[in-house]
PDB file of C-alpha atoms in Angstrom:
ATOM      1  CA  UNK A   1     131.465  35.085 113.032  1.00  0.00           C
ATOM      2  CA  UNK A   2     130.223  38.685 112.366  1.00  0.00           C
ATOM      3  CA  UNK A   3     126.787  39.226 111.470  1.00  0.00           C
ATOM      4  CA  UNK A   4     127.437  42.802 110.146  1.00  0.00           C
ATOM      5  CA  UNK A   5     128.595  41.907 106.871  1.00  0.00           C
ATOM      6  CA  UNK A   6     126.507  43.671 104.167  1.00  0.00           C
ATOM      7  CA  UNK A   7     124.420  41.733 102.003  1.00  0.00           C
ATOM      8  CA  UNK A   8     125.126  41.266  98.432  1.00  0.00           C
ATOM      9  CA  UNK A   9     122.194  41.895  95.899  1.00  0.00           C
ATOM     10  CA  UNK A  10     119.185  39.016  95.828  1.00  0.00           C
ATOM     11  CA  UNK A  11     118.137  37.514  92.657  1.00  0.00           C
ATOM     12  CA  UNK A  12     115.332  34.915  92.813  1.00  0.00           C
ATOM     13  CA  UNK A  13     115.660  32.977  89.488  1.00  0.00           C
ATOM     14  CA  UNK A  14     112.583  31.059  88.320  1.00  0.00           C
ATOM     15  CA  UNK A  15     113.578  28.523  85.628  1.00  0.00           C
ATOM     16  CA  UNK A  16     113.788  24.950  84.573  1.00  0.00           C
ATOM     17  CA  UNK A  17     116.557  22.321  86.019  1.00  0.00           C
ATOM     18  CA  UNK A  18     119.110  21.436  83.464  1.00  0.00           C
ATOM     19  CA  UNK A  19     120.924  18.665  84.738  1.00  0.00           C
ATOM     20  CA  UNK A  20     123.860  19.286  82.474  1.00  0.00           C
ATOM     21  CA  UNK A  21     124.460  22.283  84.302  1.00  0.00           C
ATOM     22  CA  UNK A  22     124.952  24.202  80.709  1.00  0.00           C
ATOM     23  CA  UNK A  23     121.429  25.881  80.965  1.00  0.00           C
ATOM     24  CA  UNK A  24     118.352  26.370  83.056  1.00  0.00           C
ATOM     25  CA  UNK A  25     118.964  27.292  86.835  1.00  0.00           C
ATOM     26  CA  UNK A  26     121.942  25.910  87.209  1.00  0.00           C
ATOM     27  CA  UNK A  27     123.453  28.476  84.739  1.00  0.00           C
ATOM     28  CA  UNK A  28     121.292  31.109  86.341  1.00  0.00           C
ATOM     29  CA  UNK A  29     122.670  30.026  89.529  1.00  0.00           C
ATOM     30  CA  UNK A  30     126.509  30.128  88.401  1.00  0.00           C
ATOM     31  CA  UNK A  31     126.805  33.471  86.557  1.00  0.00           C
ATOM     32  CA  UNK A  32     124.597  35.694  89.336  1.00  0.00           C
ATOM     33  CA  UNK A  33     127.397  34.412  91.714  1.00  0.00           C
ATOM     34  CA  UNK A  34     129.789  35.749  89.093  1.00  0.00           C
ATOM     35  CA  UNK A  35     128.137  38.831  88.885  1.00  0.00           C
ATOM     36  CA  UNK A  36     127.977  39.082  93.304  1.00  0.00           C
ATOM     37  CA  UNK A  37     124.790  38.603  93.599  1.00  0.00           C
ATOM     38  CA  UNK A  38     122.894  35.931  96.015  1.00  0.00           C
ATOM     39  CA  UNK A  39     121.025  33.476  93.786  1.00  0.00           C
ATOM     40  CA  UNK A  40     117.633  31.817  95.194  1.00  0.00           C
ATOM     41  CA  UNK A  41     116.137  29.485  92.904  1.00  0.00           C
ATOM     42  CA  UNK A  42     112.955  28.161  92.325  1.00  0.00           C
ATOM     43  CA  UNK A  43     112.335  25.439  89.844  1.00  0.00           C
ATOM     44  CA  UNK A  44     109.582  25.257  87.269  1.00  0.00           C
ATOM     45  CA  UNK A  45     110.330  22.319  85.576  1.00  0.00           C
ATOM     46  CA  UNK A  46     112.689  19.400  85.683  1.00  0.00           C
ATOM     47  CA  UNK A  47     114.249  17.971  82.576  1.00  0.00           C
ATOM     48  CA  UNK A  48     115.765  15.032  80.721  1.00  0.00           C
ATOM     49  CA  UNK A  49     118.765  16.254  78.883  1.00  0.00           C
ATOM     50  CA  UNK A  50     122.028  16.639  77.917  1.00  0.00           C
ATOM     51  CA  UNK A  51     124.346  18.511  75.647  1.00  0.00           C
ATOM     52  CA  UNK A  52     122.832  17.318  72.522  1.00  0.00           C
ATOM     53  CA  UNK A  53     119.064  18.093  73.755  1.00  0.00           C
ATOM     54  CA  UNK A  54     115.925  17.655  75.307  1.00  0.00           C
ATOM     55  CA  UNK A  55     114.753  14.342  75.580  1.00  0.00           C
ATOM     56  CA  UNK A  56     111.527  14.916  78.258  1.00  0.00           C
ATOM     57  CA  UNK A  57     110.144  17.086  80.789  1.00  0.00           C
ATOM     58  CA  UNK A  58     108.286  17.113  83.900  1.00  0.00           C
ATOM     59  CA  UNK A  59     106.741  20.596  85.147  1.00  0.00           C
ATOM     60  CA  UNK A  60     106.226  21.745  88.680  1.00  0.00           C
ATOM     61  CA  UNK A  61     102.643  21.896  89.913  1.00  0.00           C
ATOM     62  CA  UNK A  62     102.150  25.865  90.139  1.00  0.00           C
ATOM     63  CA  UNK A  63     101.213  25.565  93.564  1.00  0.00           C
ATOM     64  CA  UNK A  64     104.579  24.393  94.357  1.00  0.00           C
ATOM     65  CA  UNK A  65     106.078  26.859  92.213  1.00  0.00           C
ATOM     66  CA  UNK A  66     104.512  29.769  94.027  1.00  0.00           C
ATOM     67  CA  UNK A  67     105.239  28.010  97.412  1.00  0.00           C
ATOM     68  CA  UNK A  68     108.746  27.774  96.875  1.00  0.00           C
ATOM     69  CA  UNK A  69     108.482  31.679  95.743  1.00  0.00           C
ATOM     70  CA  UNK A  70     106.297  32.836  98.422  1.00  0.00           C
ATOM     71  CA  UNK A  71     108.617  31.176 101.234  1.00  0.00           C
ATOM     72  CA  UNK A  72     112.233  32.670 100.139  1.00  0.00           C
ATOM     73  CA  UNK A  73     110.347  36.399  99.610  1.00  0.00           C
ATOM     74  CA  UNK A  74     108.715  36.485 102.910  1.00  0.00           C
ATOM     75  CA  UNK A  75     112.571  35.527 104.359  1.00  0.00           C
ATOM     76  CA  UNK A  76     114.511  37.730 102.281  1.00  0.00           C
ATOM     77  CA  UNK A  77     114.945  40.904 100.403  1.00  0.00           C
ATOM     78  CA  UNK A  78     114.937  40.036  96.661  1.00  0.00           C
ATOM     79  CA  UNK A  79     116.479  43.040  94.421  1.00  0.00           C
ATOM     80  CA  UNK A  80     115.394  41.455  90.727  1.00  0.00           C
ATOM     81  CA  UNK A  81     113.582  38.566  89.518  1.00  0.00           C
ATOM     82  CA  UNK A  82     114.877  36.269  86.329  1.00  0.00           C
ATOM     83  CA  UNK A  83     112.153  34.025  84.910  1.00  0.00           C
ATOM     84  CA  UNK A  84     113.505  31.218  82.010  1.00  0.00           C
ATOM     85  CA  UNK A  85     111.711  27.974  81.056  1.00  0.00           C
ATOM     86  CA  UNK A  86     108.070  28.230  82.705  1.00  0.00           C
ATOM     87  CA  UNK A  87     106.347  25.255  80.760  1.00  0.00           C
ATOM     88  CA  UNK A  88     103.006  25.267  81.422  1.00  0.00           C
ATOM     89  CA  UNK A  89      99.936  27.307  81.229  1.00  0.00           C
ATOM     90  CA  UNK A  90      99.136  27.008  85.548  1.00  0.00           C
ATOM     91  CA  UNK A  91     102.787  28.338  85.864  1.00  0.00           C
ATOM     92  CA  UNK A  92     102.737  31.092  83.156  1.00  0.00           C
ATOM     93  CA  UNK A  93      99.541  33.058  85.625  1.00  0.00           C
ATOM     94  CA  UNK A  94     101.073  31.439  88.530  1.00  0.00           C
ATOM     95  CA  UNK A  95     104.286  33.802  87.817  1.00  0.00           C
ATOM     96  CA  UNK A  96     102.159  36.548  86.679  1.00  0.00           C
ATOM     97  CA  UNK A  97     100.840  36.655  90.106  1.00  0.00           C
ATOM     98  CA  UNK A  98     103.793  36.604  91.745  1.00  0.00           C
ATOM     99  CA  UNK A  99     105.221  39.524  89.912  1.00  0.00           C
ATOM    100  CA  UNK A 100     102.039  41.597  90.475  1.00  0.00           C
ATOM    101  CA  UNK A 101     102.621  41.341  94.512  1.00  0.00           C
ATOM    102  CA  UNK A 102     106.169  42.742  94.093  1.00  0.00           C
ATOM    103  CA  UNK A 103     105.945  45.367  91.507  1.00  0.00           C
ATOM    104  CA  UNK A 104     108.909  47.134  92.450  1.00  0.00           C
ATOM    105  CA  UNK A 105     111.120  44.689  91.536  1.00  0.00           C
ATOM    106  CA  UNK A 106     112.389  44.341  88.695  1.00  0.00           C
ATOM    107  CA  UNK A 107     111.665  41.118  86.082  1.00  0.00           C
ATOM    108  CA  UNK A 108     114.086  40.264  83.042  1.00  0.00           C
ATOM    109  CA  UNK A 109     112.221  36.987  81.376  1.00  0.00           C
ATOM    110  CA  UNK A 110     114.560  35.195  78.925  1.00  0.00           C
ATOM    111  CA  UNK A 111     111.540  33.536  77.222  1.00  0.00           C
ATOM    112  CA  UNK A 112     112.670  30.166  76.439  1.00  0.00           C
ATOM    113  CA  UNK A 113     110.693  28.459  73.703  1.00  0.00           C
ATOM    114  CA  UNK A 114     113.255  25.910  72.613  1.00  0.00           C
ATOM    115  CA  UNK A 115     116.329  24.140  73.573  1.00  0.00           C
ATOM    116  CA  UNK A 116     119.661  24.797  72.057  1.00  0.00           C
ATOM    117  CA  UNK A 117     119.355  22.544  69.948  1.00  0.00           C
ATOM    118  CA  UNK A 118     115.065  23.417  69.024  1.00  0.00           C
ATOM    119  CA  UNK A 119     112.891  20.851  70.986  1.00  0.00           C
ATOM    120  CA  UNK A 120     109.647  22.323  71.485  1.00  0.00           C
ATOM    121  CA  UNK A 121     109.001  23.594  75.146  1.00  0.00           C
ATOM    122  CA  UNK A 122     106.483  26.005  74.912  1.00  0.00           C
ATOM    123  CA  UNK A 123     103.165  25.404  72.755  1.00  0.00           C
ATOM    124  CA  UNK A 124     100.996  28.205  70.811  1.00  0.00           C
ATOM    125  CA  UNK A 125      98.582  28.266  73.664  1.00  0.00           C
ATOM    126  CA  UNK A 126     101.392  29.349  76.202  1.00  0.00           C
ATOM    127  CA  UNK A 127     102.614  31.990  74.593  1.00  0.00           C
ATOM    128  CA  UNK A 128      98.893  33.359  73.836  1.00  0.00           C
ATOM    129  CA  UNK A 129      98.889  33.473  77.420  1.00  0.00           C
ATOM    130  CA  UNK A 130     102.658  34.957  78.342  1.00  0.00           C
ATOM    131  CA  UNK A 131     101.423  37.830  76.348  1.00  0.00           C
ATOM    132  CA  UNK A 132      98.495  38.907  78.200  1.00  0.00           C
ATOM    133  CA  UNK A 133      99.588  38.227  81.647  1.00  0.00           C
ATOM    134  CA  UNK A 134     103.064  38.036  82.509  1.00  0.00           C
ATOM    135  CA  UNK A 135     104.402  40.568  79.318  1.00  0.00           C
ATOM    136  CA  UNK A 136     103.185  43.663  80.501  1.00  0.00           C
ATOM    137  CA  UNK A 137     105.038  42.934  84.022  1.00  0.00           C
ATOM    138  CA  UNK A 138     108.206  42.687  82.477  1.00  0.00           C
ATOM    139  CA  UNK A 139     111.576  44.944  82.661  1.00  0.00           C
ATOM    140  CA  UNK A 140     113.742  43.179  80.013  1.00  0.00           C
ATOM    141  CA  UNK A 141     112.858  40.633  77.567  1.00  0.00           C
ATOM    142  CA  UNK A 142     115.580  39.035  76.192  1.00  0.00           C
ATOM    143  CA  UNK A 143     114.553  36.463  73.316  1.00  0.00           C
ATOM    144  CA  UNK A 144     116.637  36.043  70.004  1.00  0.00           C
ATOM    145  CA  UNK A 145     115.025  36.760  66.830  1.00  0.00           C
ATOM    146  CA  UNK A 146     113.180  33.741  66.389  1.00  0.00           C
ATOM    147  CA  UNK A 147     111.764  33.832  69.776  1.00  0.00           C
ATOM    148  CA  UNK A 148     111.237  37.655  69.292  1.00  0.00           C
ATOM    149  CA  UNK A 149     109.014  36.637  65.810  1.00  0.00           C
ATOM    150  CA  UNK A 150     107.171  33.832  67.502  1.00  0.00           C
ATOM    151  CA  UNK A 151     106.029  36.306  70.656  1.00  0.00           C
ATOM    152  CA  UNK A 152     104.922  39.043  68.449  1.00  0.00           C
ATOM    153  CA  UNK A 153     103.383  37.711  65.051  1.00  0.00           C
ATOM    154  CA  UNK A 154      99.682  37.107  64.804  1.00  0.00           C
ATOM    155  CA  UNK A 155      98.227  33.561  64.621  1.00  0.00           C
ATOM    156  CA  UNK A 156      97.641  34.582  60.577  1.00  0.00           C
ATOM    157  CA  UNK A 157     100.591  35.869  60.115  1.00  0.00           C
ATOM    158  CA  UNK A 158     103.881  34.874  58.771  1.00  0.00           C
ATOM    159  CA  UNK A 159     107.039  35.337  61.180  1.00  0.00           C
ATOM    160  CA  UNK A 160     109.697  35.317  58.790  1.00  0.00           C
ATOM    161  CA  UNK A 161     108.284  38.919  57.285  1.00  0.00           C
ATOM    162  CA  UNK A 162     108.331  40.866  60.324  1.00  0.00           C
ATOM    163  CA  UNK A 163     111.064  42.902  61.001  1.00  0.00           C
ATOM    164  CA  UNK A 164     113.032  42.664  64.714  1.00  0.00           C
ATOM    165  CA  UNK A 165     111.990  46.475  64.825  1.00  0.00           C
ATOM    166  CA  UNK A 166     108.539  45.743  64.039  1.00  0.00           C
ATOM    167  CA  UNK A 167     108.817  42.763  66.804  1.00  0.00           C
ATOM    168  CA  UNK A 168     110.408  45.089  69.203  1.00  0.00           C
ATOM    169  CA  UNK A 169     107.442  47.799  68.718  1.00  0.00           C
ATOM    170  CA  UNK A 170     105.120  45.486  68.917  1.00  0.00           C
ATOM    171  CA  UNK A 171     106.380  43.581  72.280  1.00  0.00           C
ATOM    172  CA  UNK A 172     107.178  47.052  73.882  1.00  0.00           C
ATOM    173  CA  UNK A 173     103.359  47.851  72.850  1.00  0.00           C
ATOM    174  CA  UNK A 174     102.392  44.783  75.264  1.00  0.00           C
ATOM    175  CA  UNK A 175     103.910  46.042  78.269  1.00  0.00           C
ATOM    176  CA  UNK A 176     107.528  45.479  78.431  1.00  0.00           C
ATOM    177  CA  UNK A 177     109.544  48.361  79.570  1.00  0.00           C
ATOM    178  CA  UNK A 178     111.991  47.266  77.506  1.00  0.00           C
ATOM    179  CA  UNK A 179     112.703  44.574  74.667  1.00  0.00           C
ATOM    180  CA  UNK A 180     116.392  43.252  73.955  1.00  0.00           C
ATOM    181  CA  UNK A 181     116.531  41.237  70.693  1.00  0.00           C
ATOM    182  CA  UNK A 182     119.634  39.009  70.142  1.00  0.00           C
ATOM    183  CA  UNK A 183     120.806  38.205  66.869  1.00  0.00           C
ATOM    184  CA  UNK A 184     122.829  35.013  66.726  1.00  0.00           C
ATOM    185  CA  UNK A 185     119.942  33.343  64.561  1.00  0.00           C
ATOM    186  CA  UNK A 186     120.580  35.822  61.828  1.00  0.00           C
ATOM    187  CA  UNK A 187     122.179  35.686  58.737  1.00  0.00           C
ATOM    188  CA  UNK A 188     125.094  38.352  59.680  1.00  0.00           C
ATOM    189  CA  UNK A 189     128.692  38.060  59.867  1.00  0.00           C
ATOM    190  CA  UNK A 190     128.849  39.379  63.085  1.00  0.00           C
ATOM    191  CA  UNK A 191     126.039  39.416  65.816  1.00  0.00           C
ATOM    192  CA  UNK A 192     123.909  41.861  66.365  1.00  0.00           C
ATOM    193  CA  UNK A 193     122.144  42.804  69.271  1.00  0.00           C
ATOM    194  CA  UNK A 194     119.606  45.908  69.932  1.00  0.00           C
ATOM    195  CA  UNK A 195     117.845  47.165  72.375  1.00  0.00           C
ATOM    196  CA  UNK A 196     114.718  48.766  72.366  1.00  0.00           C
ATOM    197  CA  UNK A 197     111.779  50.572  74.656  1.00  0.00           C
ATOM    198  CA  UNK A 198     108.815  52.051  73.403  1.00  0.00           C
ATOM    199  CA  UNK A 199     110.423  55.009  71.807  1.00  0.00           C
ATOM    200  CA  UNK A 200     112.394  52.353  69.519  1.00  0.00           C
ATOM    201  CA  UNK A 201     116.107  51.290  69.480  1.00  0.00           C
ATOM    202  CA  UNK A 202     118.233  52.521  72.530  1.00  0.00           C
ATOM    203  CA  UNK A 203     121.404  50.743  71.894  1.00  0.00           C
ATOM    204  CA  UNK A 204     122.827  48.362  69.286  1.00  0.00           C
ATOM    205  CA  UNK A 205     125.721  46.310  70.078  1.00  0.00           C
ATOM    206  CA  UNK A 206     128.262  44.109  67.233  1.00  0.00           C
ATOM    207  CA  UNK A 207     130.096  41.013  68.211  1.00  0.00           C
ATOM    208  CA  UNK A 208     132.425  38.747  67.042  1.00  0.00           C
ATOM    209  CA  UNK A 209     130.521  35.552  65.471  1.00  0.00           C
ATOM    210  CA  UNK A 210     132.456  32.610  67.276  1.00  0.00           C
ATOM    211  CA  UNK A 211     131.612  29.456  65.379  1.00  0.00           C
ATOM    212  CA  UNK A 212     129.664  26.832  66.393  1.00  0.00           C
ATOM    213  CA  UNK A 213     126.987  25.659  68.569  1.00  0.00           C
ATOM    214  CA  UNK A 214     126.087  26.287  72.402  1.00  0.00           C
ATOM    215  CA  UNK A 215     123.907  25.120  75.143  1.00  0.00           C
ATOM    216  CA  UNK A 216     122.552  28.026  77.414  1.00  0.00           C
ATOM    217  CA  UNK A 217     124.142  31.403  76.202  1.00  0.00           C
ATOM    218  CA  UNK A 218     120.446  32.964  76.630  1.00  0.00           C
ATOM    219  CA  UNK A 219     120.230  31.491  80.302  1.00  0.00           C
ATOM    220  CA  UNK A 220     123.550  33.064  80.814  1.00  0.00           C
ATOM    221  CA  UNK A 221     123.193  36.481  79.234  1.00  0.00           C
ATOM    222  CA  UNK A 222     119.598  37.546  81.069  1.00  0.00           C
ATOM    223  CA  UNK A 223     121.141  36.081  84.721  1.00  0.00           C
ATOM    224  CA  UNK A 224     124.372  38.726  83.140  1.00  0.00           C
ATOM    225  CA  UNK A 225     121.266  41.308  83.573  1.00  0.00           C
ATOM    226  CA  UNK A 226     119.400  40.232  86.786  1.00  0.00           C
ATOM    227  CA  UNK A 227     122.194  40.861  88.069  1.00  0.00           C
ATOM    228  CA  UNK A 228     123.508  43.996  86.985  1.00  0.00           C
ATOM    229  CA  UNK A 229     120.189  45.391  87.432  1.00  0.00           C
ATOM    230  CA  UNK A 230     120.394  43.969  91.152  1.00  0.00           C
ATOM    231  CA  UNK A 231     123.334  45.734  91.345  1.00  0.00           C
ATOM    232  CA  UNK A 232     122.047  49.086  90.611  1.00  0.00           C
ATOM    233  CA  UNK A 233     123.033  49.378  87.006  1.00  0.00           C
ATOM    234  CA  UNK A 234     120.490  50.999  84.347  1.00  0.00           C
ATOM    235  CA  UNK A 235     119.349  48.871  81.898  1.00  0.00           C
ATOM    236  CA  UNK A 236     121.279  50.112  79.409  1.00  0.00           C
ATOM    237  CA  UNK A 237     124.515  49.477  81.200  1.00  0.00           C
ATOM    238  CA  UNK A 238     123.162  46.269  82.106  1.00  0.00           C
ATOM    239  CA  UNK A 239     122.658  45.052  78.961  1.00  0.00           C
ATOM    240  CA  UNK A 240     126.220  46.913  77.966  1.00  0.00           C
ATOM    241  CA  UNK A 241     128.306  44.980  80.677  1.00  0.00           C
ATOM    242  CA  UNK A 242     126.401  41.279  80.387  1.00  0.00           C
ATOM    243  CA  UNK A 243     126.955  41.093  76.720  1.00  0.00           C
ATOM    244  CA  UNK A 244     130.668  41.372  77.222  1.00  0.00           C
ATOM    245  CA  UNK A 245     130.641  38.598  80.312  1.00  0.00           C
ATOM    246  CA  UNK A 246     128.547  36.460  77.772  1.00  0.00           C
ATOM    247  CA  UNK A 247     130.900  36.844  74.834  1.00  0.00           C
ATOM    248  CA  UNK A 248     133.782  35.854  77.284  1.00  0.00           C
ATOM    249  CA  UNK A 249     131.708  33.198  78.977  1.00  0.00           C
ATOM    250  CA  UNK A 250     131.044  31.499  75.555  1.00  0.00           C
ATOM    251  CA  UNK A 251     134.866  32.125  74.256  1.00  0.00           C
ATOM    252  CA  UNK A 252     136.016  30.301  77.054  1.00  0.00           C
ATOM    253  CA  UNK A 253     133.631  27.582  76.861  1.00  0.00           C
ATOM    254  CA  UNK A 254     134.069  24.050  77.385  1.00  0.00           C
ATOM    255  CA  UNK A 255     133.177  20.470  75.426  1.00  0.00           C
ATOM    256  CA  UNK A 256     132.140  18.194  78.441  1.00  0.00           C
ATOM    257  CA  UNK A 257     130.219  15.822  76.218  1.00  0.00           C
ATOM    258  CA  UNK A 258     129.070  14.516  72.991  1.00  0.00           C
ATOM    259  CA  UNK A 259     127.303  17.717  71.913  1.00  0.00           C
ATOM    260  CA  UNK A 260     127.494  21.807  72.724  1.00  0.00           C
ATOM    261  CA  UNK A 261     130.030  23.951  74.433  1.00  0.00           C
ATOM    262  CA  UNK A 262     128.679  25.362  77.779  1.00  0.00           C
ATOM    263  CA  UNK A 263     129.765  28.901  78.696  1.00  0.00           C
ATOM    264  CA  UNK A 264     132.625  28.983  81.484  1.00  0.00           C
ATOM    265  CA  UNK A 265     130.767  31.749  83.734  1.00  0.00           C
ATOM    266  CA  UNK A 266     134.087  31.065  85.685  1.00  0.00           C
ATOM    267  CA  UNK A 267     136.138  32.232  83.190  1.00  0.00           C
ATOM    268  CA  UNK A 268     137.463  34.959  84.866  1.00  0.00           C
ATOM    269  CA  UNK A 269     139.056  32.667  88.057  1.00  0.00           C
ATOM    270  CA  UNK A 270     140.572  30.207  85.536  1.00  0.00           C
ATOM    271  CA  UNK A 271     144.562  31.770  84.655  1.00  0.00           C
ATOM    272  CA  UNK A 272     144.479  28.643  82.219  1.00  0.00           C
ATOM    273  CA  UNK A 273     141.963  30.132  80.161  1.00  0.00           C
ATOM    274  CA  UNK A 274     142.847  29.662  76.593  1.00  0.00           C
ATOM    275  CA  UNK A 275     142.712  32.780  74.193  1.00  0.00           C
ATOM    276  CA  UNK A 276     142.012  30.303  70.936  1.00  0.00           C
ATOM    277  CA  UNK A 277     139.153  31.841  68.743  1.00  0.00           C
ATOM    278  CA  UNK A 278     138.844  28.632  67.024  1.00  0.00           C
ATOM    279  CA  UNK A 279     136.401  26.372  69.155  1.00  0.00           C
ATOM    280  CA  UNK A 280     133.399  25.794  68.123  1.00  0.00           C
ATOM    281  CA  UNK A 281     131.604  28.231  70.729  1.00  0.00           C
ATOM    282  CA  UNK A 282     128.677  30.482  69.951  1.00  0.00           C
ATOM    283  CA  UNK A 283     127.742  33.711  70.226  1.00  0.00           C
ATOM    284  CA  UNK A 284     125.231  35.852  73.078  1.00  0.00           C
TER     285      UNK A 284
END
């Protein structure tokens, strides 16, 4: 066998298990293989699930985290970093501290709060923390708008009466290079998704709302990015190019149980695909 083949781009997800295989790692794992890229994967947590929600979770000691980390980046080049559930306090700096050895590489953070479906997995204190020590290390931040409101309002302040602008500023303001606010949670007939730096909005991008419900369309969307980025793409090509893979991911989506779709990050290998608008499949 040769040993001259080139590498493809190295993306070390850091995320929760999902044993559904609809969110978490495992979709982080599946769509940076779509994408090319080489997916190493560390896990944070390990959940109880399945497609109708959360039942428990266990985190990983932060020690282990950063062990499992440490021993993959001392073996191998690693072109981005994608950080999703982190769960706990220990982890949150643990992560932070990672990220400050390797400041060249870049960090998209697809801060999940919730599930799918909105169990609780983050509490207030967590997210006081996310924002002073792992925010200002990020590239791309890709919450929706509730996530966007609950990262950015103050602990006296009401989240429902600040604008995604005023979120965006705000986040930006923080330390992220750049801020990319989904829009499925809002009360449009289509989607809307913007992204933003510190200047303001960059890019603003309309989709089709497909109806329904679905279980890891973030996961899938910021992996879309990791990616790209690992790739070589700018981050506003990024962002371009894993919207549309998203959109198609969740149009060809699948029912395997009692509750959401899950994206088919396959979708382009599958000539059975179905073109039907009509399941109940949601939106990046």
């Amino acid at each position: 066998m040769s040993t001259d083949n080139p590498l493809p781009p190295i993306v070390l997800t850091l995320a929760g298990s999902d044993p559904t295989g609809g969110a978490g790692i495992q979709a982080d794992i599946l769509t940076l293989a779509s994408m090319g890229c080489h997916p190493l994967s560390v896990i944070t947590a390990i959940t109880v699930q399945d497609t109708r929600g959360v039942q428990d979770f266990m985190v990983i000691d932060d020690e282990w985290v950063l062990d499992q980390a440490r021993a993959v980046l001392e073996d191998m080049p690693v072109a981005a970093f994608k950080v999703g559930m982190i769960g706990s306090i220990d982890n949150a700096v643990a992560i932070a501290e990672l990220a400050s050895d390797y400041p060249d590489i870049p960090l998209i953070y697809d801060p999940v709060l919730a599930s799918g479906r909105g169990d609780e997995l983050s509490r207030e204190e967590l997210i006081h923390v996310l924002r002073d020590v792992l925010l200002p290390q990020v590239t791309v931040l890709t919450p929706n708008s509730v996530e966007a409101r609950r990262l950015a309002a103050n602990d006296d302040e009401d989240e429902e009466s600040l604008s995604l602008a005023d979120c965006a500023k705000r986040l930006t303001h923080l330390g992220c290079d750049y801020v990319f606010i989904t829009g499925t949670h809002e009360a449009t007939r289509d989607v809307e998704n913007r992204l933003y730096d510190l200047a303001g909005e960059i890019r603003a991008d309309t989709w089709p709302r497909l109806n329904g419900s679905f279980h890891g369309s973030g996961c899938t969307l910021a992996s879309a990015i990791a990616g790209l980025v690992a790739r070589g793409l700018a981050v506003p090509e990024a962002v371009k190019e894993a919207q549309d893979f998203t959109w198609q991911a969740l149009r060809y989506g699948f029912r395997p149980g009692m509750g959401q779709y899950i994206p088919d990050r396959l979708f382009w290998a599958n000539d059975d695909a179905s073109e039907d608008d009509d399941k109940d499949t949601d939106t990046p």
